[in-house]
């Protein structure tokens, strides 16, 4: 009786593009991606409900997080498909879709973080002595830098992914793709680091009374927390792709942190999920003032006029409308500990 030989869970002669374990670099179990997609869809739904309930005109940008969370869930749905149809169907398109979505979607969460920081700065009436202190710069400069890194990483992951399923594995092509992704991740980490330093500085320059408000300190706390989760994920991805670049394995180019399921779901999936959850715990729609950010910014630009002598204008002074439940369960640490959420 002939002996049936298996390799990576499939018959030995099965092509790589049909073999989930060969594609991912490890034997991915169904539970992890299924749990991830469920939690991302749920978190996105919670943020959407909060956004609709708050109806704060300054936080419509939060719809980006909702879409990002659901898109991330879609990435893990593609991962689930590769596990369900392992050794049966061509998995390359699903594998590549999962890789691209999971790698690139966090950039949109970063863009939302930048927008939140910009809104806080607008209402804090921070000085505009230099162009980089302007809220518009915070939003657009870092968002554009995100777009650049998305393009770089998308090119790299496309080259790297194609090498995994070529008729003959091309280690040189895989290495080139991985190093392009590394370049994009380095640019992303540098951009985020500059953003953090700028926000730490601007927080010391905003209006002191405004800066002491529990909801504003909570906003800063959430921004720094999201930054930390995203940076941990970016550093993990950087290490994983550097390891892939230098591994130069003859068959799948894997190895290192990127080929360990526990590391992937803790340092990638969990970090991105937590960055979305922070937006749900500290909802900007309820923590930011309801005044018009656009009008406040226009007033700040009217140097040398009688802008500050004008009477009360609700569009310029309307405070945040914070539900009692948010004050009771979210803001109480910031009320009790005046130093929480402050830099100095």
Short mmCIF file of C-alpha atoms in Angstrom, two decimals:
data_model
loop_
_atom_site.label_atom_id
_atom_site.label_comp_id
_atom_site.label_asym_id
_atom_site.label_seq_id
_atom_site.Cartn_x
_atom_site.Cartn_y
_atom_site.Cartn_z
CA UNK A 1 0.00 0.00 0.00
CA UNK A 2 1.43 3.36 -1.05
CA UNK A 3 2.38 5.81 1.68
CA UNK A 4 0.61 9.18 1.47
CA UNK A 5 3.04 12.01 2.19
CA UNK A 6 1.92 15.29 3.74
CA UNK A 7 3.69 18.63 3.95
CA UNK A 8 2.42 21.60 6.03
CA UNK A 9 -0.89 19.80 6.55
CA UNK A 10 -1.59 19.15 2.85
CA UNK A 11 -0.62 16.47 0.39
CA UNK A 12 3.02 16.93 -0.49
CA UNK A 13 2.42 17.94 -4.10
CA UNK A 14 -0.17 20.66 -3.30
CA UNK A 15 0.94 24.08 -4.56
CA UNK A 16 1.80 26.79 -2.03
CA UNK A 17 -1.17 28.92 -3.07
CA UNK A 18 -3.50 26.12 -1.88
CA UNK A 19 -1.67 25.63 1.43
CA UNK A 20 -2.63 28.00 4.27
CA UNK A 21 0.23 26.93 6.53
CA UNK A 22 2.79 27.51 3.81
CA UNK A 23 1.33 30.95 3.06
CA UNK A 24 1.08 32.18 6.64
CA UNK A 25 4.27 30.53 7.84
CA UNK A 26 2.46 28.73 10.68
CA UNK A 27 -0.57 26.55 11.26
CA UNK A 28 -3.21 29.23 11.84
CA UNK A 29 -6.11 28.04 14.00
CA UNK A 30 -9.68 29.12 13.29
CA UNK A 31 -10.39 30.55 16.76
CA UNK A 32 -7.99 33.51 16.67
CA UNK A 33 -9.03 35.19 13.39
CA UNK A 34 -12.71 34.40 14.02
CA UNK A 35 -12.54 36.07 17.43
CA UNK A 36 -10.66 39.05 15.98
CA UNK A 37 -13.19 39.69 13.22
CA UNK A 38 -16.10 39.50 15.70
CA UNK A 39 -14.47 41.97 18.10
CA UNK A 40 -13.57 44.43 15.33
CA UNK A 41 -17.12 44.40 13.95
CA UNK A 42 -18.55 44.87 17.45
CA UNK A 43 -16.17 47.71 18.32
CA UNK A 44 -16.95 49.49 15.06
CA UNK A 45 -20.68 49.19 15.76
CA UNK A 46 -20.28 50.62 19.29
CA UNK A 47 -18.31 53.62 17.97
CA UNK A 48 -20.93 54.22 15.28
CA UNK A 49 -23.75 54.19 17.85
CA UNK A 50 -21.81 56.62 20.06
CA UNK A 51 -21.19 58.89 17.07
CA UNK A 52 -24.89 58.97 16.19
CA UNK A 53 -25.95 59.54 19.81
CA UNK A 54 -23.44 62.35 20.41
CA UNK A 55 -24.20 64.19 17.16
CA UNK A 56 -21.21 66.45 17.67
CA UNK A 57 -20.42 68.29 14.42
CA UNK A 58 -16.73 68.26 15.31
CA UNK A 59 -16.39 64.49 15.33
CA UNK A 60 -17.81 63.32 12.01
CA UNK A 61 -14.26 62.23 11.21
CA UNK A 62 -14.82 59.33 13.63
CA UNK A 63 -16.65 57.49 10.87
CA UNK A 64 -13.14 56.67 9.60
CA UNK A 65 -12.52 54.53 12.70
CA UNK A 66 -15.82 52.71 12.16
CA UNK A 67 -14.89 51.89 8.57
CA UNK A 68 -11.33 50.97 9.63
CA UNK A 69 -12.57 48.59 12.35
CA UNK A 70 -14.95 46.87 9.94
CA UNK A 71 -12.27 46.72 7.24
CA UNK A 72 -9.88 45.15 9.75
CA UNK A 73 -12.60 42.63 10.54
CA UNK A 74 -12.82 41.97 6.79
CA UNK A 75 -9.10 41.25 6.76
CA UNK A 76 -9.55 38.62 9.43
CA UNK A 77 -12.57 37.26 7.53
CA UNK A 78 -10.20 36.63 4.63
CA UNK A 79 -7.84 34.88 7.05
CA UNK A 80 -10.72 32.68 8.24
CA UNK A 81 -11.43 31.75 4.61
CA UNK A 82 -7.85 30.53 4.15
CA UNK A 83 -8.24 28.26 7.19
CA UNK A 84 -11.66 26.97 6.12
CA UNK A 85 -10.51 26.03 2.63
CA UNK A 86 -6.97 24.93 3.39
CA UNK A 87 -5.69 22.41 0.81
CA UNK A 88 -8.96 22.68 -1.13
CA UNK A 89 -9.08 26.01 -2.99
CA UNK A 90 -6.72 28.63 -4.37
CA UNK A 91 -6.08 30.76 -1.26
CA UNK A 92 -3.71 33.34 -2.70
CA UNK A 93 -6.23 36.14 -3.30
CA UNK A 94 -7.69 35.76 0.21
CA UNK A 95 -4.23 35.56 1.77
CA UNK A 96 -3.01 38.66 -0.06
CA UNK A 97 -6.23 40.56 0.76
CA UNK A 98 -5.81 39.71 4.45
CA UNK A 99 -2.16 40.80 4.42
CA UNK A 100 -2.88 44.10 2.64
CA UNK A 101 -5.89 45.04 4.78
CA UNK A 102 -4.33 44.07 8.11
CA UNK A 103 -1.10 45.89 7.23
CA UNK A 104 -2.60 49.12 5.87
CA UNK A 105 -5.83 49.76 7.80
CA UNK A 106 -4.05 50.95 11.00
CA UNK A 107 -2.89 53.99 9.01
CA UNK A 108 -6.50 55.20 8.97
CA UNK A 109 -6.76 54.79 12.73
CA UNK A 110 -3.62 56.92 13.02
CA UNK A 111 -5.24 59.57 10.81
CA UNK A 112 -8.22 59.66 13.18
CA UNK A 113 -5.84 60.09 16.12
CA UNK A 114 -4.26 63.06 14.32
CA UNK A 115 -7.70 64.60 13.72
CA UNK A 116 -8.62 64.22 17.41
CA UNK A 117 -5.39 65.93 18.45
CA UNK A 118 -6.07 68.75 15.98
CA UNK A 119 -9.55 69.37 17.45
CA UNK A 120 -8.19 69.47 21.00
CA UNK A 121 -5.56 72.00 19.91
CA UNK A 122 -8.14 74.20 18.16
CA UNK A 123 -10.29 74.58 21.27
CA UNK A 124 -7.20 75.00 23.44
CA UNK A 125 -6.32 78.12 21.43
CA UNK A 126 -2.66 77.20 21.38
CA UNK A 127 -0.37 79.94 19.97
CA UNK A 128 0.25 79.92 16.22
CA UNK A 129 3.80 81.30 16.35
CA UNK A 130 5.02 78.68 13.88
CA UNK A 131 3.29 76.93 11.01
CA UNK A 132 3.68 73.51 12.67
CA UNK A 133 1.63 74.72 15.65
CA UNK A 134 -1.47 75.23 13.52
CA UNK A 135 -4.16 72.55 13.94
CA UNK A 136 -4.54 72.24 10.16
CA UNK A 137 -0.87 71.28 9.94
CA UNK A 138 -1.36 68.55 12.56
CA UNK A 139 -4.20 67.04 10.55
CA UNK A 140 -2.94 67.34 7.00
CA UNK A 141 0.81 66.89 7.37
CA UNK A 142 0.54 63.65 9.31
CA UNK A 143 -2.36 62.38 7.22
CA UNK A 144 -0.39 62.96 4.03
CA UNK A 145 2.60 61.22 5.59
CA UNK A 146 0.26 58.29 6.33
CA UNK A 147 -0.84 58.19 2.70
CA UNK A 148 2.79 58.07 1.56
CA UNK A 149 3.57 55.20 3.93
CA UNK A 150 0.41 53.36 2.80
CA UNK A 151 1.57 53.52 -0.82
CA UNK A 152 5.09 52.34 0.07
CA UNK A 153 3.83 49.46 2.19
CA UNK A 154 1.19 48.46 -0.38
CA UNK A 155 3.85 48.18 -3.08
CA UNK A 156 6.09 46.16 -0.78
CA UNK A 157 3.41 43.74 0.42
CA UNK A 158 2.27 43.17 -3.17
CA UNK A 159 5.80 42.22 -4.27
CA UNK A 160 6.38 40.09 -1.18
CA UNK A 161 3.01 38.33 -1.44
CA UNK A 162 3.48 37.52 -5.12
CA UNK A 163 6.82 35.88 -4.38
CA UNK A 164 5.12 33.48 -1.96
CA UNK A 165 3.01 31.89 -4.67
CA UNK A 166 5.26 31.99 -7.68
CA UNK A 167 5.78 28.67 -9.46
CA UNK A 168 9.24 28.69 -7.93
CA UNK A 169 9.75 30.66 -4.75
CA UNK A 170 11.90 33.73 -5.54
CA UNK A 171 13.77 34.71 -2.35
CA UNK A 172 15.23 37.83 -4.00
CA UNK A 173 11.77 39.15 -4.93
CA UNK A 174 10.43 38.36 -1.46
CA UNK A 175 13.39 40.14 0.14
CA UNK A 176 12.91 43.25 -2.01
CA UNK A 177 9.21 43.38 -1.11
CA UNK A 178 9.90 42.93 2.59
CA UNK A 179 12.52 45.70 2.63
CA UNK A 180 10.10 48.07 0.88
CA UNK A 181 7.56 47.35 3.63
CA UNK A 182 10.32 47.97 6.20
CA UNK A 183 11.03 51.38 4.62
CA UNK A 184 7.35 52.30 4.85
CA UNK A 185 7.14 51.18 8.48
CA UNK A 186 10.24 53.16 9.43
CA UNK A 187 8.72 56.28 7.87
CA UNK A 188 5.51 55.60 9.77
CA UNK A 189 7.30 55.15 13.11
CA UNK A 190 9.33 58.35 12.60
CA UNK A 191 6.21 60.33 11.66
CA UNK A 192 4.33 59.07 14.72
CA UNK A 193 7.29 59.89 16.98
CA UNK A 194 7.46 63.47 15.70
CA UNK A 195 3.70 63.76 16.22
CA UNK A 196 4.03 62.67 19.86
CA UNK A 197 6.76 65.22 20.59
CA UNK A 198 4.68 67.97 18.97
CA UNK A 199 1.59 67.06 21.00
CA UNK A 200 3.54 66.96 24.26
CA UNK A 201 4.77 70.46 23.49
CA UNK A 202 1.40 71.83 22.38
CA UNK A 203 -0.34 70.47 25.48
CA UNK A 204 1.85 72.77 27.59
CA UNK A 205 0.86 75.78 25.44
CA UNK A 206 -2.92 75.54 25.34
CA UNK A 207 -5.22 77.60 27.57
CA UNK A 208 -4.57 76.57 31.19
CA UNK A 209 -8.22 76.53 32.30
CA UNK A 210 -9.17 74.46 29.26
CA UNK A 211 -6.23 72.13 29.84
CA UNK A 212 -7.40 71.37 33.40
CA UNK A 213 -10.84 70.15 32.31
CA UNK A 214 -11.26 66.41 33.05
CA UNK A 215 -12.65 65.74 29.57
CA UNK A 216 -9.68 67.41 27.87
CA UNK A 217 -7.16 65.53 29.98
CA UNK A 218 -9.09 62.37 29.11
CA UNK A 219 -8.78 63.25 25.42
CA UNK A 220 -5.02 63.68 25.72
CA UNK A 221 -4.77 60.47 27.73
CA UNK A 222 -6.66 58.58 25.02
CA UNK A 223 -4.50 60.06 22.24
CA UNK A 224 -1.29 59.02 23.99
CA UNK A 225 -2.73 55.57 24.74
CA UNK A 226 -3.73 55.04 21.11
CA UNK A 227 -0.30 56.24 20.05
CA UNK A 228 1.34 53.65 22.31
CA UNK A 229 -0.77 50.76 20.99
CA UNK A 230 -0.11 51.75 17.37
CA UNK A 231 3.61 52.21 17.96
CA UNK A 232 3.93 48.78 19.61
CA UNK A 233 2.22 47.26 16.58
CA UNK A 234 4.42 49.18 14.14
CA UNK A 235 7.62 48.12 15.89
CA UNK A 236 6.44 44.49 15.89
CA UNK A 237 5.68 44.69 12.16
CA UNK A 238 9.07 46.30 11.53
CA UNK A 239 10.89 43.50 13.37
CA UNK A 240 8.80 40.83 11.64
CA UNK A 241 9.55 42.11 8.13
CA UNK A 242 13.22 42.66 8.87
CA UNK A 243 13.38 39.04 10.00
CA UNK A 244 11.59 37.97 6.83
CA UNK A 245 14.08 39.98 4.79
CA UNK A 246 17.17 38.38 6.29
CA UNK A 247 15.74 34.86 6.79
CA UNK A 248 16.10 34.00 3.09
CA UNK A 249 14.50 30.58 3.59
CA UNK A 250 14.50 28.50 0.44
CA UNK A 251 10.81 27.62 0.43
CA UNK A 252 8.61 30.21 2.14
CA UNK A 253 10.78 33.13 3.22
CA UNK A 254 9.19 33.06 6.68
CA UNK A 255 10.77 32.86 10.08
CA UNK A 256 10.87 35.08 13.12
CA UNK A 257 8.10 37.03 14.81
CA UNK A 258 5.96 37.10 11.66
CA UNK A 259 5.70 33.30 11.71
CA UNK A 260 4.42 32.99 15.27
CA UNK A 261 0.65 33.04 15.65
CA UNK A 262 0.67 34.11 19.30
CA UNK A 263 2.99 37.04 18.57
CA UNK A 264 0.88 38.09 15.58
CA UNK A 265 -2.43 38.13 17.40
CA UNK A 266 -1.04 39.79 20.54
CA UNK A 267 1.21 42.41 18.95
CA UNK A 268 -0.81 43.01 15.78
CA UNK A 269 -4.50 42.17 16.21
CA UNK A 270 -4.79 43.03 19.91
CA UNK A 271 -2.89 46.32 19.61
CA UNK A 272 -5.08 47.54 16.75
CA UNK A 273 -8.23 46.35 18.50
CA UNK A 274 -7.21 48.20 21.68
CA UNK A 275 -6.55 51.40 19.74
CA UNK A 276 -10.15 51.20 18.46
CA UNK A 277 -11.50 50.31 21.91
CA UNK A 278 -9.85 53.43 23.37
CA UNK A 279 -11.96 55.54 20.98
CA UNK A 280 -15.02 53.73 22.35
CA UNK A 281 -14.03 54.23 26.00
CA UNK A 282 -13.16 57.90 25.51
CA UNK A 283 -15.62 58.98 22.79
CA UNK A 284 -14.56 62.35 21.30
CA UNK A 285 -18.18 63.10 20.42
CA UNK A 286 -18.98 63.52 24.11
CA UNK A 287 -15.63 64.84 25.34
CA UNK A 288 -14.96 67.59 22.79
CA UNK A 289 -16.76 70.97 22.97
CA UNK A 290 -19.80 71.43 20.76
CA UNK A 291 -18.66 74.85 19.58
CA UNK A 292 -17.71 75.20 15.93
CA UNK A 293 -14.06 74.20 15.58
CA UNK A 294 -13.95 76.00 12.25
CA UNK A 295 -15.16 79.29 13.74
CA UNK A 296 -12.84 78.99 16.72
CA UNK A 297 -9.90 78.49 14.38
CA UNK A 298 -10.98 81.45 12.23
CA UNK A 299 -11.17 83.64 15.34
CA UNK A 300 -7.69 82.53 16.40
CA UNK A 301 -6.39 83.65 13.00
CA UNK A 302 -7.87 87.16 13.37
CA UNK A 303 -4.82 88.69 14.96
CA UNK A 304 -5.00 92.42 15.55
CA UNK A 305 -8.82 92.66 15.35
CA UNK A 306 -11.55 93.06 17.94
CA UNK A 307 -12.34 89.33 17.83
CA UNK A 308 -11.81 88.87 21.55
CA UNK A 309 -14.07 91.85 22.38
CA UNK A 310 -17.12 90.39 20.68
CA UNK A 311 -20.05 89.19 22.77
CA UNK A 312 -20.85 85.61 23.67
CA UNK A 313 -21.31 83.36 20.65
CA UNK A 314 -22.51 79.82 21.24
CA UNK A 315 -20.69 78.69 18.09
CA UNK A 316 -17.46 79.80 19.75
CA UNK A 317 -18.10 78.84 23.36
CA UNK A 318 -20.51 75.89 23.53
CA UNK A 319 -18.98 73.34 25.95
CA UNK A 320 -19.06 69.57 25.73
CA UNK A 321 -22.35 67.84 26.54
CA UNK A 322 -21.23 64.89 28.61
CA UNK A 323 -23.78 62.25 29.68
CA UNK A 324 -23.87 61.41 33.39
CA UNK A 325 -22.83 57.84 32.64
CA UNK A 326 -19.65 59.08 30.96
CA UNK A 327 -18.87 61.39 33.86
CA UNK A 328 -19.50 58.60 36.35
CA UNK A 329 -17.63 55.76 34.65
CA UNK A 330 -15.09 57.40 32.34
CA UNK A 331 -14.10 60.76 33.80
CA UNK A 332 -14.04 59.97 37.53
CA UNK A 333 -10.29 59.11 37.54
CA UNK A 334 -9.54 62.47 35.91
CA UNK A 335 -11.71 64.29 38.46
CA UNK A 336 -10.10 62.48 41.37
CA UNK A 337 -6.52 62.73 40.09
CA UNK A 338 -5.82 66.20 38.61
CA UNK A 339 -2.43 65.06 37.30
CA UNK A 340 -3.89 62.28 35.15
CA UNK A 341 -3.64 63.11 31.45
CA UNK A 342 -1.25 66.01 32.05
CA UNK A 343 2.30 66.24 30.75
CA UNK A 344 3.72 68.65 33.32
#
